[in-house]
Coordinates of C-alpha atoms and ligand atoms in Angstrom, one line a residue:
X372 CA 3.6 -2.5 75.5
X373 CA -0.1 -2.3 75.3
X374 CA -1.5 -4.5 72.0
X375 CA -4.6 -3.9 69.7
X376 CA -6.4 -5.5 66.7
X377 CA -4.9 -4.9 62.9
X378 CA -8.0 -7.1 61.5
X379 CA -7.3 -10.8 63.2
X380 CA -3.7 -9.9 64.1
X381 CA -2.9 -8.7 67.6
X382 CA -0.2 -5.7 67.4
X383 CA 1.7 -3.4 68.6
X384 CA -0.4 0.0 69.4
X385 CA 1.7 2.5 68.3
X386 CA 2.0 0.4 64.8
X387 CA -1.4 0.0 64.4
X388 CA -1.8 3.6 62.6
X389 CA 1.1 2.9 60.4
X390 CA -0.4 -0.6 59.1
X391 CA -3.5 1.0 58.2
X392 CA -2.2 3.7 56.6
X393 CA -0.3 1.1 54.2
X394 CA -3.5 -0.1 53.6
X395 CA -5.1 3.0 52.4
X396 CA -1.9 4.1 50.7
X397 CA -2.2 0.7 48.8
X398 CA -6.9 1.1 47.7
X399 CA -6.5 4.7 47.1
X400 CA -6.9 5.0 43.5
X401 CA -9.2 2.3 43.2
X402 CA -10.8 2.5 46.7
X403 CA -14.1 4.2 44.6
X404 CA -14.2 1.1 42.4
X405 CA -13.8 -1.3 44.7
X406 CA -16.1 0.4 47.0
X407 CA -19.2 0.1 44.7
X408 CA -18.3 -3.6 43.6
X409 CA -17.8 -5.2 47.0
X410 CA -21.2 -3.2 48.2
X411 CA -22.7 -4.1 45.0
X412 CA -23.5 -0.2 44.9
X413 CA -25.1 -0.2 48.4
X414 CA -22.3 2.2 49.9
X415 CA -24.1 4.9 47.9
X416 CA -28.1 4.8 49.6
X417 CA -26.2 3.9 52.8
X418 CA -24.7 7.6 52.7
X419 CA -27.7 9.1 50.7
X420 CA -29.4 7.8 54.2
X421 CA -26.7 9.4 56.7
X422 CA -26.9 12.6 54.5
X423 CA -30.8 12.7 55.0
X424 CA -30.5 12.2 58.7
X425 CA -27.7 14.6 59.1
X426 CA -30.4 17.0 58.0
X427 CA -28.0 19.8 57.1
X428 CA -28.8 23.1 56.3
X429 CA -27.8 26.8 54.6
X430 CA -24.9 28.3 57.0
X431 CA -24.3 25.2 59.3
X432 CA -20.6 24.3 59.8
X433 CA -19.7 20.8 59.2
X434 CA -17.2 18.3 59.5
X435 CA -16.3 14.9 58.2
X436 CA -13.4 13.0 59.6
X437 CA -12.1 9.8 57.8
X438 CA -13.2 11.3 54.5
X439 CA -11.1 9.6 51.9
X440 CA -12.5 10.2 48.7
X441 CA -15.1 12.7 49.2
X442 CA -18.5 11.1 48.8
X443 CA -20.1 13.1 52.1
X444 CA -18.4 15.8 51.4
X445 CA -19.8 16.4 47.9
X446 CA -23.1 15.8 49.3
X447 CA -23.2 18.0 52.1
X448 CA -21.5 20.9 50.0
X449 CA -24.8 22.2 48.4
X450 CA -26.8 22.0 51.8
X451 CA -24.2 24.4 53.4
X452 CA -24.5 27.0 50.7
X453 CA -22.3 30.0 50.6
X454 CA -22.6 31.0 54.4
X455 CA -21.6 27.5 55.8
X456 CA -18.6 25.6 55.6
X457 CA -17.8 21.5 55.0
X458 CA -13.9 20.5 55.8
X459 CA -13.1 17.4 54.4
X460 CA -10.4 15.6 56.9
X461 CA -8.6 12.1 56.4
X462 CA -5.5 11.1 58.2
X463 CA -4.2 9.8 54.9
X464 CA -2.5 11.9 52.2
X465 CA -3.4 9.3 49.2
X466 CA -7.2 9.2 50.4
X467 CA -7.5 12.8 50.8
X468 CA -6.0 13.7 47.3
X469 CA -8.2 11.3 45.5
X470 CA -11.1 13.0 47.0
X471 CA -10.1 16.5 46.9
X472 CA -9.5 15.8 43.0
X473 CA -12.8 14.7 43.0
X474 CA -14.4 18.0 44.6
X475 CA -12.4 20.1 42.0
X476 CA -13.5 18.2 39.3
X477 CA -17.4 18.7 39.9
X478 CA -16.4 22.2 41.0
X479 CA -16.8 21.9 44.9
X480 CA -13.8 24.0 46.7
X481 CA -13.7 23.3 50.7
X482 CA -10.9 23.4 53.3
X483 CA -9.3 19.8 52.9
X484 CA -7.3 18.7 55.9
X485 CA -4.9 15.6 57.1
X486 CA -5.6 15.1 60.5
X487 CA -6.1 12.3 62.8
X488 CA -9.3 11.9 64.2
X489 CA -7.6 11.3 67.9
X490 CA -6.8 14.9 68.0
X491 CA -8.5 17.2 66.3
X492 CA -6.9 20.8 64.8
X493 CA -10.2 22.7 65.6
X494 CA -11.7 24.7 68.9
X495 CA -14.2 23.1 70.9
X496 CA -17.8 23.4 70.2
X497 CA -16.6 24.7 66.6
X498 CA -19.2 22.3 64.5
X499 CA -23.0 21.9 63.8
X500 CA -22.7 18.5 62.6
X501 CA -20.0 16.1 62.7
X502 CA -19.4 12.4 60.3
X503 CA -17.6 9.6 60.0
X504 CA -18.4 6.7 57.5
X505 CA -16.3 3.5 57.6
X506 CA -13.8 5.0 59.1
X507 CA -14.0 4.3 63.0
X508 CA -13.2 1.1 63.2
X509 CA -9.7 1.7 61.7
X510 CA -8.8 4.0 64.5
X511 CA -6.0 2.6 67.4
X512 CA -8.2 4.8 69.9
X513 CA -11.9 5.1 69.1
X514 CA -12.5 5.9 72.7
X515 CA -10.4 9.1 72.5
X516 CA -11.3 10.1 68.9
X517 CA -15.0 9.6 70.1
X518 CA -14.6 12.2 72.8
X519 CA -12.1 14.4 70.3
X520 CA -15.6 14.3 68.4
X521 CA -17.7 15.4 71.1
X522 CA -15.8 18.0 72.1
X523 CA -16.0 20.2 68.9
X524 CA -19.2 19.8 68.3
X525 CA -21.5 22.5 69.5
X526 CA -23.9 21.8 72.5
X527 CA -27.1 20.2 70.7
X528 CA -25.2 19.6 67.4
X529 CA -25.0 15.8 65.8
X530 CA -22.8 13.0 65.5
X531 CA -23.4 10.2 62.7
X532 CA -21.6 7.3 62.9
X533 CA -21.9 5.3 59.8
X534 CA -20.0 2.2 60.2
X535 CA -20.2 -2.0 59.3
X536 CA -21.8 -3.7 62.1
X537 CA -23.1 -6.9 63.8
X538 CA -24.8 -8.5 60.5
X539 CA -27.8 -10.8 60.5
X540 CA -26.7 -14.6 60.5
X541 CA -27.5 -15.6 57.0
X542 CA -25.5 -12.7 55.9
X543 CA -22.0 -13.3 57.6
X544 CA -20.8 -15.2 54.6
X545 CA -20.8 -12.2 52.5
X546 CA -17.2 -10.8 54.5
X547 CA -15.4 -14.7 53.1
X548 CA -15.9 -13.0 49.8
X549 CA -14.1 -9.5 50.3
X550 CA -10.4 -10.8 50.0
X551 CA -11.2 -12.7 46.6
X552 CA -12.9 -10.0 45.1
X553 CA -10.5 -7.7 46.3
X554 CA -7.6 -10.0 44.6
X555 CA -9.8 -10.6 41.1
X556 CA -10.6 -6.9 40.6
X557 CA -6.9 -4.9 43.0
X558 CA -4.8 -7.6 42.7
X559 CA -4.5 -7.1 46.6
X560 CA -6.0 -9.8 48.7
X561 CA -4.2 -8.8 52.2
X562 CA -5.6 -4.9 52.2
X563 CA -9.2 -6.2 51.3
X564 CA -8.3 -9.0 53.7
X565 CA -8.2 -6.6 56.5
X566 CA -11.1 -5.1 56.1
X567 CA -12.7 -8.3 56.1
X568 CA -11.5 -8.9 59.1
X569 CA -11.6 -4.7 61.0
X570 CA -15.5 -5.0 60.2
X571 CA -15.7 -8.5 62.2
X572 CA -13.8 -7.0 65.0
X573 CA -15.9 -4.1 65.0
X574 CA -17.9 -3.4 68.2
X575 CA -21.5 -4.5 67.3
X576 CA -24.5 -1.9 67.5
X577 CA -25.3 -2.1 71.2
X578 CA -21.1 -1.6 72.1
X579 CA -20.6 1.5 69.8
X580 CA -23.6 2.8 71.5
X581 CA -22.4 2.8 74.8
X582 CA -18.8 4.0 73.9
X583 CA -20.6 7.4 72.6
X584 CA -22.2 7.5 76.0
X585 CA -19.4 6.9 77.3
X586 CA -17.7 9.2 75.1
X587 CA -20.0 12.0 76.8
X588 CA -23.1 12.3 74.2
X589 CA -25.9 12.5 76.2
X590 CA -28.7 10.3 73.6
X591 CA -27.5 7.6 71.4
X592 CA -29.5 6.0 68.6
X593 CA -29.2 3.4 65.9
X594 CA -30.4 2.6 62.6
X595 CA -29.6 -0.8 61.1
X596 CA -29.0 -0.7 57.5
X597 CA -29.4 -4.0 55.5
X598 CA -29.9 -6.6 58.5
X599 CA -27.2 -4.9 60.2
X600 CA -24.5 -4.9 57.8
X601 CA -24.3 -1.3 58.4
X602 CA -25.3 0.8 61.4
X603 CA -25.8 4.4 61.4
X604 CA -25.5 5.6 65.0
X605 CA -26.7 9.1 65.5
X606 CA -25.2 10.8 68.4
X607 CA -26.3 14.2 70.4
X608 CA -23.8 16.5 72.3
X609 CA -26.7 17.4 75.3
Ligands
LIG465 C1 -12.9 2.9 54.4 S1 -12.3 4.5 54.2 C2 -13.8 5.5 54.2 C3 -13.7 6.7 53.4 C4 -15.0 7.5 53.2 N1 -15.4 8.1 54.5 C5 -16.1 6.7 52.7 O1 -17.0 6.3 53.4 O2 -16.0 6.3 51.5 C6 -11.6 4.8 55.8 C7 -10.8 6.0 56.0 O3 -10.5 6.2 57.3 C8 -9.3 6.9 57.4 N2 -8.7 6.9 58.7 C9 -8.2 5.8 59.4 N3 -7.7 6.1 60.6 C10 -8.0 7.4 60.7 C11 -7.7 8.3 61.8 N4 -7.2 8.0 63.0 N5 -8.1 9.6 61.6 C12 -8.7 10.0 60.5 N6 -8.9 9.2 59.4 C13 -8.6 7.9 59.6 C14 -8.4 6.2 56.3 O4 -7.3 6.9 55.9 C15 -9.5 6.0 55.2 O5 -9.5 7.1 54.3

């Protein structure tokens, strides 16, 4: 039986996905919410940030993978135009339809998908640009969803990585506060609990880099965001 993390707790692999899922079934309709109130609204230039890097542009095809309730999505939407295409993906059901009602209601129609980022439903070297935002470090196999990554994006395209990361000292506090708020505001300390506790377990910048080498992009960079709260690592498929 091979073990990995769920937050602090060591489990079972193949129960891993499940747990998680329980967890996002549990935030969904208040996942926005909570979202802006336990990053005191940062989550917003974070993305406004990745979206700017991402540099997309009329006709390009992209795609974002773990992307619950939309927010990249809707952004990259009007840089595609008419001759380019955004598929909004999430392995969860409650996530996706909170963000797909989102779309529709600012008038935004794109394929919307469940899928699980460790195998992909689309052909190799398919995509200019792909994203993920806070969503890696929930997967059982980043290793393999990495290289599931890599292999439908087209040679030169981009992967961002948007992701909590190794902090700066004096902030480290900040992740004793998440399970509180998240019991004050959701009534639901254990899902905000282990978040608290997937973004301390996340690899730190210098890690994540090496598994997207690893993962077969040939240049890796990072951007810290707020003393390292947040990394965005850009990846290119060479
Ligand atoms: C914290 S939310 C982030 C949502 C959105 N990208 C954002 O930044 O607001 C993490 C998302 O990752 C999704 N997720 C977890 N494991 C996944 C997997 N193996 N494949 C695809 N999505 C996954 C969850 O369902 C959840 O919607």
């Amino acid at each position: 039986m091979s073990t990995t993390h769920f937050g602090f707790e060591s489990v079972d692999e193949r129960e891993k996905a499940s747990r998680v899922r329980g967890v996002f079934d549990s935030v969904a309709s208040r996942y926005d919410l909570m979202n802006d109130l336990m990053s005191a609204g940062l989550h917003r230039a974070w993305k406004a940030y990745t979206v700017m890097v991402a540099n997309v542009r009329p006709g390009m095809a992209v795609l974002d993978i773990a992307g619950g309730t939309g927010d990249l999505a809707l952004a990259f939407a009007p840089k595609v135009g008419p001759t380019g295409v955004v598929v909004h993906t999430d392995i969860n059901a409650a996530m996706l339809g909170q963000g797909r009602n989102r779309l529709l209601d600012a008038g935004v129609v794109l394929p919307t998908l469940v899928c699980d980022a460790e195998s992909l439903p689309f052909p190799d070297a398919h995509f200019d640009v792909v994203t993920v935002a806070f969503g890696l470090r929930n997967m059982t196999h980043k290793d393999k969803a990495l290289a599931e990554m890599n292999r439908v994006i087209k040679p030169g395209g981009k992967l961002l990585v948007l992701e909590f990361s190794k902090v700066a000292k004096p902030l480290e506090k900040i992740y004793e506060v998440l399970p509180r708020l998240g019991k004050a505001v959701a009534g639901d300390d254990a899902s905000y609990r282990y978040l608290a506790e997937s973004i301390r377990m996340h690899p730190d910048q210098q890690t994540l880099k090496t598994l997207m080498q690893q993962g077969g992009f040939g240049h890796v960079d990072y951007h810290n965001l707020t003393g390292g709260m947040v990394a965005l690592h850009v990846a290119i498929k060479c």
